[in-house]
Structure formats: C-alpha cells, structure tokens
Amino acid sequence: MIDPKIIKENQGLVKEMLANRSMDFPLDVLINADKQRRDLIVELQRVKHQKNTLSKEISARKKKNENASTIIHEMGKIGTEIKRLEEESKSNEELFSKHIRSLPNFFHETVPLGKDENDNKITREYNGKQNFLKKPTEGIEKSGILQMKNHIDLANGLGLIDLERAGKISGSRFYFLKNEMVKLSMALSNFAIDYLIKEGYTVVQPPFMIRRDAMEGAVILSDFEETIYKIENEDLYMIGTSEHPLASMHMNEILNGKNLPVRYGGISTCFRKEAGAHGKDMKGLFRVHQFEKVEQFVFCKPEDSWKEHERLLQITEKFYEILEIPFRTIILCSGDLGKVSAKTYDIEGWFPAQNTYREICSCSNCTDYQARSLRIRYRDNPNDETTLVHTLNSTLVAIQRTLVAILENYQTSNGTIIVPEALKKYMGDTDEIGK
RNA sequence: GCGGGGGUCGCCUAGCCUGGUAGGGCGUGGGAUUGCUAAUCCCAUGUUCGCAAGAACUCGUGGGUUCGAAUCCCACUCCCCGCGCCA
C-alpha cells in the first residue's frame, strides 16, 4: 500500500494519480474514514488514560489496605466505554484498511500518460533471425492468404497435448502435456534456471500455498476474488506466481543493507482463476489455470530501484534474443499500469498464427508499495534507522505461453517443430520434434 | 498426528507458580568526568496519534476472565526435543 500519511497531507497528489490511472475510486470515503480513524484514536487514548490512572489509584489503595470500591465501580463504566469505542474503531479500521489497500501506487515520471492499452509506447523491437518465419508461409493456404498453423493444431498433429481429456477431468483451461512437449517444457525451465544462475541470482523453489497475511502484502485486494484460489477450511491460498511467496518471504524482516540488492529467481507452478477473462483465449495453452513460470524478484535500496528495473528488462530481453523469438517491448501507460506497479515494461512475443504480439513477460518496479504492507525494511548498521526496501519483479519465462510461441515460430511447413538452438542441449537427441 | 519444552522493547535475559507502572546485562547514540593505547558515571534507545505538551500501544497472534493480565483460561501459530506416519 502507499503511505497512509499522504491521505492527510496531500490529497491533491492522490487525486491526480487516480485521474491519470483512469481509476474510479471513492477517495472521499477514504478521507472521511481516515479522519474518523484519527479522531477515534485520540478519544480512545483519552479514556484509556483515565483507566490507567484509576487502576494505579486502586493499586495504591489496596497496598494501604484502604477501600477502593467506589473507584472499582467507576472502572466498570470506563470498561464499557472502552469496549464501545473499540468496536467503533474496529469497524472504522476495516473500512479504512480496505480502501487504503486498494489505493494504487504512485507511478514514475517516465510513465507515459494515457487512457488504456492503446496509449502504451513501443520501446524496442526484435525480429529474431526469422529463419523459421519464412518457411511456414509456404504452408497452408487459405483464401489466398498464406497461413501458419496455430499451436493447438501443431501440438495435436504431433501428439504433444490432450485438451479434451483435460477438459473431461478438470474443465476448461487445463491441459495434458505429452511426449516431447513435456521435455520441451522442462528444457525451457532448466535453461531459464541456468541462465539466472549465470546472472548471479539465487534460485528458489517456494511454497505453492501461502497464508492470507503473506498473500495480502504482495497482492491487491481485488485480485483475491479474480485470480487467487483458496484451500477450503485452511488459511492457505494457491500462489498465482512465485512473486507472491518471494515478496512475502522476507515479511517483517529488517534486511542488512550490505546484502542488497537481493536477486531471486523463483520457479513454481502458478494457479489462476482467470475469473475476469471469460471468453478470452479459451483454447489451448495460452491462458490456463495452471502453468509453470520462472520469475525474477529483487529487493533493493530505494536509490537503486530504477537502475535495477532497467537491468531486469535487459536480462529478460536477452533471454528471448538467445531463444530467437521475435518480440517487442512496450512501456505501459498510466491508464494500463497495474495497481501495485510504479512502472511496467511488457515484453510481447510474436505469435505468427494470431498474426500479433501478445504479452509474455511483465517487468515492474513496485517501489515501496509491497514493502510497506509486508514491513520489509533494511539498514546498513544494527542501530541505524530502518528504511523500506523497494521490490521489483519480472517474468523471465512463463513456460506454457512460451511453448506456444516456440511452436508457432519454430514450425516448419511439414508440421514439425525445430528445437531452438539454446534448448537442444536440454533435449537430448531431439533437435526437431516430429521429424 | 501425539507428548514435552519454549517465543519478553536491536541481541541476551529476569519476572509467570502467588495478577497491581516490564527489571537487568550487552550493543548503539549523546553527554559528563579523569593527564595514561582507556576507564567510570549519567541520559537516550520500538510503534502510533498529536503543531506541541503529552498520551496510548508493545511480553508470538487472537479471544476470554478480572476494577486491573507478560502473569490465569481458551484457540491458533512458529521454533526445539521425543514418538508415530510417510515420498
């Protein structure tokens, strides 16, 4: 969350930010709740002070063996008053906390202002070698336009997936991977992990389920309903990405500033309801309830976070250059930016069968937004004052989505799939699937 | 899963049985004093609200009992030891 003090001190700034994010937000409700919250604190403190004073008096009298029954009677009344104020305070706190936690992060000055995704700016394009792009255009011809096979037809043709049976036992947006697809998926994971180790990351396999308090710090409230699965009768939630456990990993800790930045490479299965995406990408592996992902997560000092952000992007872009998957990098405009993020780059891979770029990576600087809810601070020396760290995250590779990109970009006119050069050593003898 | 032990204001620790302002040590910061490579003493040392004076909170977390809870009761949680189960 953002610093609650800002509600009292600079409402104009918040108002402006909300407008630039094209967000409808009940700011008045929040401002009132904040005012009420502080009034209640003062009132409650006043009554508690009375209580403490009388309590001391009782103690003093008892020691001297004097009668304290009138004061004890008085205390009873104060007790009810405290109870009443506490209840009022609790419901006010709930209202305040709900709204303050939904308030999005302030964004960086380099974020272009804009209304929605149409105002995002392209910062880079990479076209790969396009060796394989040319071949499939010799492929299937349909109404005079040369068409490529989509990943579902390709994978079905080669016996690499079974979507029907997955639907039978689990419903839509699930899949069985089979044969070389399993190997390819693991090859991609292994390659990604080796790549991050080479870049100096600490690789981590986190818990796939975490408690509510840990999840709440990493995630914005509305995401609970739309994306996060809950385990029935347990205080456990399925992670939507390893970003969640990686962020909360250091919750309530004071990190040693000398160890920063800390760079983690998380690998996990990710679980998402996709409740807000009805009808979108219903077929295939592109948008699914369960997928693997290798994620980068950085804790750093505030003064380093923008440098770290560029570094994350550069490392991620290089990964797709090595895989020779065409992509473009865009910077999200203020209206399209995620609530937690102060600045986000998306990398969009080229999906030739859809004849379009689609998001495959998202690279964000969340500044102190997550760190504040999770209380993650640092200091250089044991008795220094503590400062909130900045957190950043970036997809390195979302395995299933990238498998789709590989299938489509590396397909041949024979319906086979060339294995990307960088993955060959992880694929044993297979250098072309279906040959 | 069962049994036992534990979690105290940065770190260590007393207090819990027997309810009445959370005490000491270490570390750190500031100050004082003394002619010795240093010692000794004093003050401060978390969070929140408040312009401030000040006040409230803080003994793993949340409830309960009580005029009053670190202390008594209940639930949860984490750590340690033993047993059980298990890829």
Coordinates of C-alpha atoms (C1' of nucleotides) in Angstrom, one line a residue:
Chain A
M1 CA 0.0 0.0 0.0
I2 CA 1.0 3.6 -0.3
D3 CA 1.9 5.7 2.8
P4 CA -1.3 6.4 4.6
K5 CA 0.1 9.8 5.7
I6 CA -0.4 11.0 2.2
I7 CA -4.2 11.0 2.8
K8 CA -3.9 13.7 5.4
E9 CA -1.0 15.5 3.8
N10 CA -1.5 15.7 0.1
Q11 CA -4.9 14.7 -1.2
G12 CA -4.3 16.6 -4.5
L13 CA -1.4 14.3 -5.4
V14 CA -3.6 11.2 -4.9
K15 CA -6.5 12.7 -6.8
E16 CA -4.2 13.5 -9.8
M17 CA -2.7 10.0 -9.7
L18 CA -6.1 8.4 -9.7
A19 CA -7.2 10.5 -12.7
N20 CA -4.1 9.6 -14.7
R21 CA -4.7 6.0 -14.0
S22 CA -8.3 6.4 -15.2
M23 CA -9.5 4.9 -12.0
D24 CA -12.8 5.4 -10.3
F25 CA -12.0 5.5 -6.6
P26 CA -14.1 6.6 -3.6
L27 CA -11.5 8.9 -2.3
D28 CA -14.0 10.9 -0.2
V29 CA -14.9 7.7 1.7
L30 CA -11.2 7.1 2.4
I31 CA -10.6 10.6 3.5
N32 CA -13.5 10.5 5.9
A33 CA -12.5 7.1 7.3
D34 CA -9.0 8.4 7.9
K35 CA -10.3 11.5 9.7
Q36 CA -12.6 9.3 11.8
R37 CA -9.8 6.9 12.5
R38 CA -7.6 9.5 13.9
D39 CA -10.4 11.1 16.0
L40 CA -11.2 7.7 17.4
I41 CA -7.6 7.0 18.3
V42 CA -7.5 10.3 20.3
E43 CA -10.7 9.6 22.0
L44 CA -9.8 6.0 22.9
Q45 CA -6.4 7.2 24.2
R46 CA -8.2 9.7 26.5
V47 CA -10.4 7.0 28.0
K48 CA -7.6 4.6 28.4
H49 CA -5.6 7.2 30.1
Q50 CA -8.4 7.5 32.6
K51 CA -8.4 3.8 33.1
N52 CA -4.7 3.7 33.7
T53 CA -4.9 6.5 36.2
L54 CA -7.7 4.9 38.2
S55 CA -6.0 1.5 38.0
K56 CA -2.9 2.9 39.7
E57 CA -5.1 4.5 42.3
I58 CA -6.8 1.1 43.1
S59 CA -3.4 -0.5 43.4
A60 CA -2.2 2.3 45.7
R61 CA -5.2 2.0 48.0
K62 CA -5.1 -1.8 48.1
K63 CA -1.5 -1.6 49.2
K64 CA -2.5 0.7 52.1
N65 CA -5.5 -1.6 52.9
E66 CA -7.9 1.2 52.0
N67 CA -11.3 0.7 50.5
A68 CA -11.4 1.1 46.7
S69 CA -14.9 0.0 45.9
T70 CA -16.1 3.4 44.6
I71 CA -13.2 3.5 42.1
I72 CA -13.8 -0.1 41.1
H73 CA -17.4 0.8 40.3
E74 CA -16.1 3.8 38.2
M75 CA -13.8 1.5 36.3
G76 CA -16.7 -0.7 35.3
K77 CA -18.2 2.3 33.5
I78 CA -15.0 3.1 31.7
G79 CA -14.7 -0.5 30.7
T80 CA -18.0 -0.4 28.8
E81 CA -17.0 2.9 27.2
I82 CA -13.7 1.4 26.0
K83 CA -15.5 -1.6 24.6
R84 CA -17.9 0.6 22.7
L85 CA -15.1 2.8 21.3
E86 CA -13.1 -0.3 20.4
E87 CA -15.9 -1.7 18.4
E88 CA -16.5 1.5 16.6
S89 CA -12.7 1.7 16.0
K90 CA -12.6 -1.8 14.6
S91 CA -15.3 -1.3 12.0
N92 CA -13.7 2.0 11.1
E93 CA -10.3 0.4 10.8
E94 CA -11.8 -2.3 8.5
L95 CA -13.3 0.4 6.2
F96 CA -10.1 2.4 6.2
S97 CA -7.8 -0.6 5.6
K98 CA -10.0 -1.9 2.8
H99 CA -9.8 1.4 0.9
I100 CA -6.2 2.3 1.7
R101 CA -5.1 -1.1 0.5
S102 CA -7.0 -0.7 -2.8
L103 CA -5.4 2.6 -3.5
P104 CA -2.8 2.1 -6.3
N105 CA 0.8 3.0 -6.3
F106 CA 2.2 6.3 -7.5
F107 CA 3.8 6.0 -10.9
H108 CA 7.1 7.2 -12.2
E109 CA 7.5 10.4 -14.2
T110 CA 8.7 8.4 -17.2
V111 CA 5.4 6.6 -17.5
P112 CA 3.5 8.0 -20.4
L113 CA 0.1 9.4 -19.6
G114 CA -2.7 7.6 -21.3
K115 CA -6.1 6.1 -21.0
D116 CA -5.8 2.4 -21.9
E117 CA -3.6 -0.1 -23.7
N118 CA -3.8 1.8 -26.9
D119 CA -1.6 4.5 -25.4
N120 CA 1.2 2.1 -24.5
K121 CA 4.5 3.0 -26.1
I122 CA 6.7 0.6 -28.0
T123 CA 10.3 1.0 -26.9
R124 CA 12.0 -1.8 -28.8
E125 CA 11.5 -4.5 -31.4
Y126 CA 13.5 -7.6 -32.0
N127 CA 12.8 -9.7 -35.1
G128 CA 15.0 -12.7 -34.5
K129 CA 16.6 -14.5 -37.4
Q130 CA 13.2 -15.1 -38.9
N131 CA 14.6 -18.3 -40.5
F132 CA 11.6 -20.3 -39.4
L133 CA 9.2 -17.5 -40.0
K134 CA 9.7 -17.7 -43.8
K135 CA 9.3 -21.4 -44.1
P136 CA 5.8 -21.8 -42.8
T137 CA 4.5 -19.1 -45.2
E138 CA 5.0 -21.8 -47.8
G139 CA 2.5 -23.8 -45.7
I140 CA -1.2 -23.8 -45.6
E141 CA -3.0 -21.5 -48.0
K142 CA -6.5 -20.3 -47.2
S143 CA -8.5 -17.9 -49.3
G144 CA -5.3 -16.7 -51.0
I145 CA -3.7 -15.7 -47.7
L146 CA -0.8 -17.8 -46.5
Q147 CA -1.5 -19.1 -43.0
M148 CA 0.5 -20.7 -40.3
K149 CA -0.7 -23.4 -38.1
N150 CA -1.7 -22.4 -34.6
H151 CA -0.1 -24.2 -31.6
I152 CA -3.2 -26.3 -31.0
D153 CA -3.2 -27.8 -34.5
L154 CA 0.6 -28.2 -34.4
A155 CA 0.6 -29.9 -31.0
N156 CA -2.4 -32.1 -31.8
G157 CA -0.7 -33.2 -35.0
L158 CA 2.4 -34.3 -33.2
G159 CA 0.6 -35.8 -30.2
L160 CA 2.0 -33.2 -27.8
I161 CA -1.1 -32.2 -25.9
D162 CA -4.6 -33.6 -24.9
L163 CA -7.0 -30.8 -24.2
E164 CA -10.2 -32.9 -24.5
R165 CA -9.4 -35.3 -21.7
A166 CA -8.1 -32.5 -19.5
G167 CA -11.5 -30.8 -20.0
K168 CA -13.2 -34.0 -19.0
I169 CA -11.4 -34.3 -15.7
S170 CA -10.6 -30.7 -14.8
G171 CA -12.6 -28.4 -17.1
S172 CA -11.6 -25.8 -19.5
R173 CA -8.2 -24.1 -19.3
F174 CA -6.5 -27.3 -18.3
Y175 CA -4.2 -29.5 -20.4
F176 CA -2.2 -32.6 -20.6
L177 CA 1.3 -32.2 -22.0
K178 CA 2.7 -35.3 -23.7
N179 CA 5.9 -36.7 -25.1
E180 CA 8.4 -34.1 -26.4
M181 CA 6.2 -31.3 -25.1
V182 CA 7.0 -32.5 -21.5
K183 CA 10.7 -32.5 -22.4
L184 CA 10.5 -29.1 -24.1
S185 CA 8.7 -27.6 -21.1
M186 CA 11.4 -28.9 -18.7
A187 CA 14.1 -27.9 -21.1
L188 CA 12.8 -24.4 -21.1
S189 CA 12.7 -24.3 -17.2
N190 CA 16.2 -25.8 -16.9
F191 CA 17.6 -23.4 -19.4
A192 CA 15.9 -20.4 -17.6
I193 CA 17.3 -21.5 -14.3
D194 CA 20.8 -22.0 -15.6
Y195 CA 20.6 -18.6 -17.2
L196 CA 19.6 -16.9 -14.0
I197 CA 22.3 -18.7 -12.0
K198 CA 24.8 -17.4 -14.5
E199 CA 23.5 -13.9 -13.9
G200 CA 24.1 -14.2 -10.2
Y201 CA 20.6 -14.9 -9.0
T202 CA 19.7 -17.1 -6.0
V203 CA 17.3 -19.6 -7.4
V204 CA 14.3 -20.6 -5.2
Q205 CA 11.5 -23.1 -5.3
P206 CA 8.9 -21.5 -3.0
P207 CA 5.8 -22.9 -1.3
F208 CA 2.9 -23.1 -3.7
M209 CA 0.4 -22.2 -0.9
I210 CA 0.8 -19.3 1.5
R211 CA -1.3 -17.8 4.3
R212 CA -3.6 -14.9 3.9
D213 CA -1.4 -12.3 5.6
A214 CA 1.5 -13.2 3.3
M215 CA -0.7 -13.0 0.2
E216 CA -2.2 -9.7 1.2
G217 CA 1.0 -7.9 1.3
A218 CA 2.0 -9.0 -2.2
V219 CA -1.3 -8.7 -3.9
I220 CA -4.0 -6.1 -4.3
L221 CA -7.3 -6.9 -2.6
S222 CA -9.4 -7.3 -5.8
D223 CA -7.0 -10.0 -7.0
F224 CA -8.2 -12.3 -4.3
E225 CA -11.5 -12.6 -5.9
E226 CA -10.4 -12.7 -9.5
T227 CA -7.2 -14.7 -9.5
I228 CA -6.4 -16.5 -6.3
Y229 CA -7.6 -20.0 -5.4
K230 CA -8.3 -20.7 -1.8
I231 CA -7.9 -24.0 0.0
E232 CA -11.2 -24.9 1.8
N233 CA -11.1 -24.8 5.6
E234 CA -7.5 -23.8 5.7
D235 CA -5.8 -20.4 5.9
L236 CA -4.0 -21.2 2.6
Y237 CA -4.1 -19.7 -0.8
M238 CA -2.6 -21.1 -4.0
I239 CA 0.1 -18.8 -5.4
G240 CA -0.7 -17.0 -8.6
T241 CA 3.0 -16.6 -9.3
S242 CA 6.2 -17.2 -7.3
E243 CA 6.3 -13.4 -6.9
H244 CA 3.8 -13.9 -4.1
P245 CA 5.9 -16.1 -1.8
L246 CA 9.1 -14.4 -2.9
A247 CA 7.8 -11.0 -1.9
S248 CA 6.4 -12.3 1.4
M249 CA 9.5 -14.4 2.1
H250 CA 11.1 -11.5 4.0
M251 CA 8.0 -10.0 5.5
N252 CA 8.5 -8.4 8.9
E253 CA 12.2 -8.6 8.5
I254 CA 14.9 -5.9 8.6
L255 CA 17.4 -6.8 6.0
N256 CA 21.1 -6.0 6.1
G257 CA 21.7 -3.1 3.7
K258 CA 25.1 -4.6 2.9
N259 CA 23.5 -7.6 1.3
L260 CA 21.3 -5.6 -1.1
P261 CA 20.3 -5.9 -3.8
V262 CA 19.0 -9.4 -3.3
R263 CA 18.0 -11.1 -6.5
Y264 CA 15.9 -14.2 -6.6
G265 CA 15.0 -16.5 -9.4
G266 CA 11.8 -18.3 -8.4
I267 CA 10.5 -21.3 -10.2
S268 CA 7.0 -22.5 -9.4
T269 CA 3.7 -23.7 -10.8
C270 CA 1.2 -20.8 -10.8
F271 CA -2.5 -21.1 -10.2
R272 CA -5.0 -18.6 -11.5
K273 CA -8.8 -18.4 -11.6
E274 CA -8.8 -16.2 -14.7
A275 CA -12.3 -15.1 -13.5
G276 CA -12.0 -11.7 -15.2
A277 CA -11.1 -13.2 -18.6
H278 CA -14.3 -15.0 -19.6
G279 CA -14.3 -16.0 -23.2
K280 CA -10.7 -14.8 -23.8
D281 CA -8.2 -17.2 -25.2
M282 CA -10.4 -20.2 -24.3
K283 CA -8.5 -22.7 -26.3
G284 CA -5.0 -24.2 -25.9
L285 CA -2.2 -23.3 -23.6
F286 CA -2.1 -19.6 -23.9
R287 CA -4.4 -18.7 -20.9
V288 CA -4.7 -21.6 -18.4
H289 CA -5.4 -22.2 -14.7
Q290 CA -2.1 -23.8 -14.0
F291 CA 1.3 -23.1 -15.5
E292 CA 5.0 -23.0 -14.7
K293 CA 6.9 -19.8 -14.5
V294 CA 10.4 -18.7 -13.8
E295 CA 10.2 -15.3 -12.1
Q296 CA 12.8 -12.7 -11.1
F297 CA 12.4 -10.8 -7.9
V298 CA 14.6 -8.1 -6.5
F299 CA 14.8 -6.4 -3.1
C300 CA 17.0 -3.3 -3.3
K301 CA 17.6 0.1 -1.8
P302 CA 15.2 2.9 -3.0
E303 CA 18.0 4.7 -4.7
D304 CA 18.9 1.7 -6.8
S305 CA 15.5 0.5 -7.9
W306 CA 15.3 2.3 -11.3
K307 CA 18.7 1.0 -12.3
E308 CA 17.6 -2.4 -11.2
H309 CA 14.4 -2.1 -13.2
E310 CA 16.4 -1.5 -16.4
R311 CA 18.7 -4.3 -15.6
L312 CA 15.7 -6.7 -15.1
L313 CA 14.4 -5.7 -18.5
Q314 CA 17.7 -6.1 -20.2
I315 CA 18.3 -9.6 -18.8
T316 CA 14.8 -10.6 -19.8
E317 CA 15.1 -9.3 -23.3
K318 CA 18.4 -11.1 -23.8
F319 CA 16.7 -14.3 -22.9
Y320 CA 14.4 -14.1 -25.8
E321 CA 17.2 -13.0 -28.1
I322 CA 19.0 -16.2 -27.2
L323 CA 15.8 -18.2 -27.9
E324 CA 15.4 -16.1 -31.1
I325 CA 11.8 -15.5 -30.5
P326 CA 10.7 -12.2 -32.1
F327 CA 9.3 -9.7 -29.6
R328 CA 8.7 -6.1 -28.9
T329 CA 9.0 -4.2 -25.6
I330 CA 6.3 -1.7 -24.6
I331 CA 6.0 0.6 -21.6
L332 CA 2.6 0.6 -20.1
C333 CA 0.9 4.0 -19.9
S334 CA -0.6 5.3 -16.7
G335 CA -4.1 4.0 -17.5
D336 CA -3.0 0.5 -18.2
L337 CA -0.5 0.1 -15.4
G338 CA -1.1 -2.5 -12.7
K339 CA -2.1 -1.0 -9.3
V340 CA 1.0 -2.2 -7.4
S341 CA 3.5 -1.1 -10.0
A342 CA 5.1 2.3 -10.4
K343 CA 6.4 1.4 -13.9
T344 CA 6.0 -1.6 -16.0
Y345 CA 7.5 -2.9 -19.2
D346 CA 5.8 -5.7 -21.0
I347 CA 7.5 -7.9 -23.5
E348 CA 5.2 -9.1 -26.2
G349 CA 6.2 -12.2 -28.1
W350 CA 5.3 -12.6 -31.8
F351 CA 2.6 -15.2 -32.3
P352 CA 2.5 -15.7 -36.1
A353 CA -0.7 -17.8 -36.2
Q354 CA -2.5 -15.0 -34.5
N355 CA -0.5 -12.5 -36.6
T356 CA 0.0 -10.4 -33.5
Y357 CA 2.2 -9.7 -30.5
R358 CA 0.9 -11.0 -27.1
E359 CA 2.2 -10.4 -23.6
I360 CA 4.7 -13.0 -22.4
C361 CA 6.6 -11.0 -19.8
S362 CA 5.8 -8.2 -17.4
C363 CA 8.6 -6.3 -15.7
S364 CA 7.7 -4.0 -12.8
N365 CA 9.2 -1.7 -10.2
C366 CA 6.8 -1.7 -7.3
T367 CA 8.9 0.8 -5.3
D368 CA 8.0 0.6 -1.6
Y369 CA 4.3 -0.4 -2.2
Q370 CA 4.7 -4.1 -1.3
A371 CA 7.5 -3.5 1.2
R372 CA 5.2 -1.3 3.3
S373 CA 2.4 -3.8 3.6
L374 CA 4.9 -6.6 4.3
R375 CA 7.0 -4.5 6.5
I376 CA 10.3 -5.3 4.8
R377 CA 13.0 -2.7 5.7
Y378 CA 16.7 -2.5 5.7
R379 CA 19.5 -0.8 7.5
D380 CA 23.3 -0.8 7.0
N381 CA 24.2 -0.9 10.7
P382 CA 22.3 -2.7 13.6
N383 CA 21.2 0.6 15.2
D384 CA 20.5 2.7 12.2
E385 CA 17.0 3.8 11.4
T386 CA 15.2 1.4 9.1
T387 CA 14.0 2.3 5.6
L388 CA 11.5 0.4 3.4
V389 CA 13.2 -1.5 0.6
H390 CA 12.0 -1.4 -3.0
T391 CA 10.7 -4.5 -4.7
L392 CA 10.8 -5.4 -8.4
N393 CA 9.6 -8.4 -10.3
S394 CA 9.8 -9.6 -13.8
T395 CA 8.8 -12.7 -15.6
L396 CA 11.7 -14.4 -17.1
V397 CA 9.6 -17.1 -18.8
A398 CA 6.1 -18.2 -18.5
I399 CA 6.6 -21.8 -19.7
Q400 CA 3.3 -22.7 -21.4
R401 CA 2.9 -19.4 -23.1
T402 CA 6.5 -19.5 -24.4
L403 CA 5.9 -23.1 -25.6
V404 CA 3.1 -21.7 -27.7
A405 CA 5.5 -19.1 -29.1
I406 CA 8.1 -21.7 -29.8
L407 CA 5.7 -24.0 -31.5
E408 CA 4.3 -21.2 -33.7
N409 CA 7.6 -19.5 -34.5
Y410 CA 9.6 -22.7 -35.0
Q411 CA 7.1 -24.7 -37.0
T412 CA 8.1 -25.9 -40.4
S413 CA 5.9 -26.5 -43.5
N414 CA 5.9 -30.2 -42.7
G415 CA 4.2 -29.5 -39.4
T416 CA 7.3 -30.3 -37.3
I417 CA 8.9 -28.1 -34.7
I418 CA 12.6 -27.2 -34.8
V419 CA 14.1 -27.1 -31.3
P420 CA 15.6 -23.7 -30.5
E421 CA 19.4 -23.9 -30.6
A422 CA 19.7 -22.9 -26.9
L423 CA 17.4 -25.7 -25.8
K424 CA 19.0 -28.5 -27.7
K425 CA 21.4 -29.5 -25.0
Y426 CA 18.4 -29.9 -22.7
M427 CA 16.5 -32.1 -25.2
G428 CA 18.9 -35.0 -25.5
D429 CA 19.0 -36.1 -29.1
T430 CA 15.8 -34.3 -30.2
D431 CA 16.5 -31.3 -32.4
E432 CA 13.3 -31.4 -34.4
I433 CA 10.0 -32.6 -33.0
G434 CA 8.0 -34.8 -35.3
K435 CA 10.8 -35.4 -37.8
Chain B
rG1 C1' -0.9 -36.7 14.2
rC2 C1' 0.6 -37.4 19.7
rG3 C1' 3.5 -35.9 24.1
rG4 C1' 7.0 -32.5 26.4
rG5 C1' 9.7 -27.7 26.4
rG6 C1' 9.9 -22.8 24.6
rG7 C1' 8.8 -17.5 21.9
rU8 C1' 9.7 -10.9 26.8
rC9 C1' 11.1 -3.4 23.9
rG10 C1' 18.2 -4.5 18.2
rC11 C1' 20.7 -9.1 20.9
rC12 C1' 20.8 -11.9 25.7
rU13 C1' 17.9 -12.5 29.9
rA14 C1' 14.7 -11.8 34.9
rG15 C1' 9.6 -11.6 36.0
rC16 C1' 4.8 -16.1 35.2
rC17 C1' 3.8 -20.7 40.4
rU18 C1' 1.3 -16.3 44.2
rG19 C1' -2.3 -10.8 38.7
rG20 C1' -1.1 -4.3 40.6
rU21 C1' 4.0 1.2 36.5
rA22 C1' 8.4 -4.8 32.2
rG23 C1' 13.7 -5.0 35.6
rG24 C1' 18.9 -6.2 34.5
rG25 C1' 23.0 -7.1 31.0
rC26 C1' 25.1 -6.4 26.0
rG27 C1' 25.2 -3.3 21.7
rU28 C1' 24.5 1.6 19.7
rG29 C1' 24.0 7.1 20.1
rG30 C1' 24.6 11.5 23.0
rG31 C1' 26.6 13.9 27.4
rA32 C1' 29.8 14.3 31.9
rU33 C1' 34.3 13.3 34.4
rU34 C1' 39.5 11.9 34.9
rG35 C1' 46.5 13.6 32.2
rC36 C1' 47.7 7.1 30.6
rU37 C1' 46.5 2.6 23.9
rA38 C1' 41.4 3.6 28.1
rA39 C1' 38.1 3.5 32.3
rU40 C1' 33.9 5.2 35.1
rC41 C1' 29.2 7.6 35.5
rC42 C1' 24.5 9.9 33.6
rC43 C1' 20.8 10.1 29.7
rA44 C1' 18.6 8.0 25.5
rU45 C1' 17.5 3.7 22.6
rG46 C1' 10.3 0.1 19.4
rU47 C1' 5.2 1.7 17.2
rU48 C1' 1.1 5.0 16.8
rC49 C1' -1.8 9.7 17.5
rG50 C1' -0.7 14.8 18.3
rC51 C1' 1.8 21.6 15.9
rA52 C1' 3.2 20.7 20.8
rA53 C1' 2.8 19.5 25.9
rG54 C1' 1.8 14.8 26.2
rA55 C1' -0.7 10.2 25.8
rA56 C1' -1.7 5.4 24.1
rC57 C1' 0.2 0.9 22.5
rU58 C1' 4.1 -3.1 22.6
rC59 C1' 5.9 -9.5 26.6
rG60 C1' 4.5 -14.9 19.3
rU61 C1' -1.1 -13.8 17.3
rG62 C1' -6.3 -13.5 18.5
rG63 C1' -10.1 -14.1 22.1
rG64 C1' -11.8 -14.7 27.4
rU65 C1' -11.8 -14.0 32.9
rU66 C1' -10.9 -9.5 36.1
rC67 C1' -11.6 -3.0 38.5
rG68 C1' -6.7 -4.4 36.5
rA69 C1' -3.3 -9.7 32.6
rA70 C1' 3.7 -10.7 30.4
rU71 C1' 1.4 -13.4 34.6
rC72 C1' -4.8 -17.1 34.9
rC73 C1' -8.1 -19.7 30.9
rC74 C1' -9.1 -21.0 25.5
rA75 C1' -7.8 -21.2 20.4
rC76 C1' -4.1 -20.5 16.7
rU77 C1' 1.0 -20.0 15.1
rC78 C1' 6.3 -20.8 14.9
rC79 C1' 10.9 -23.0 17.0
rC80 C1' 13.4 -27.1 19.8
rC81 C1' 13.2 -32.5 21.8
rG82 C1' 10.9 -37.4 21.6
rC83 C1' 7.3 -40.7 19.3
rG84 C1' 4.2 -42.0 15.1
rC85 C1' 3.3 -41.8 9.8
rC86 C1' 5.4 -41.0 5.1
rA87 C1' 7.7 -40.0 -1.0

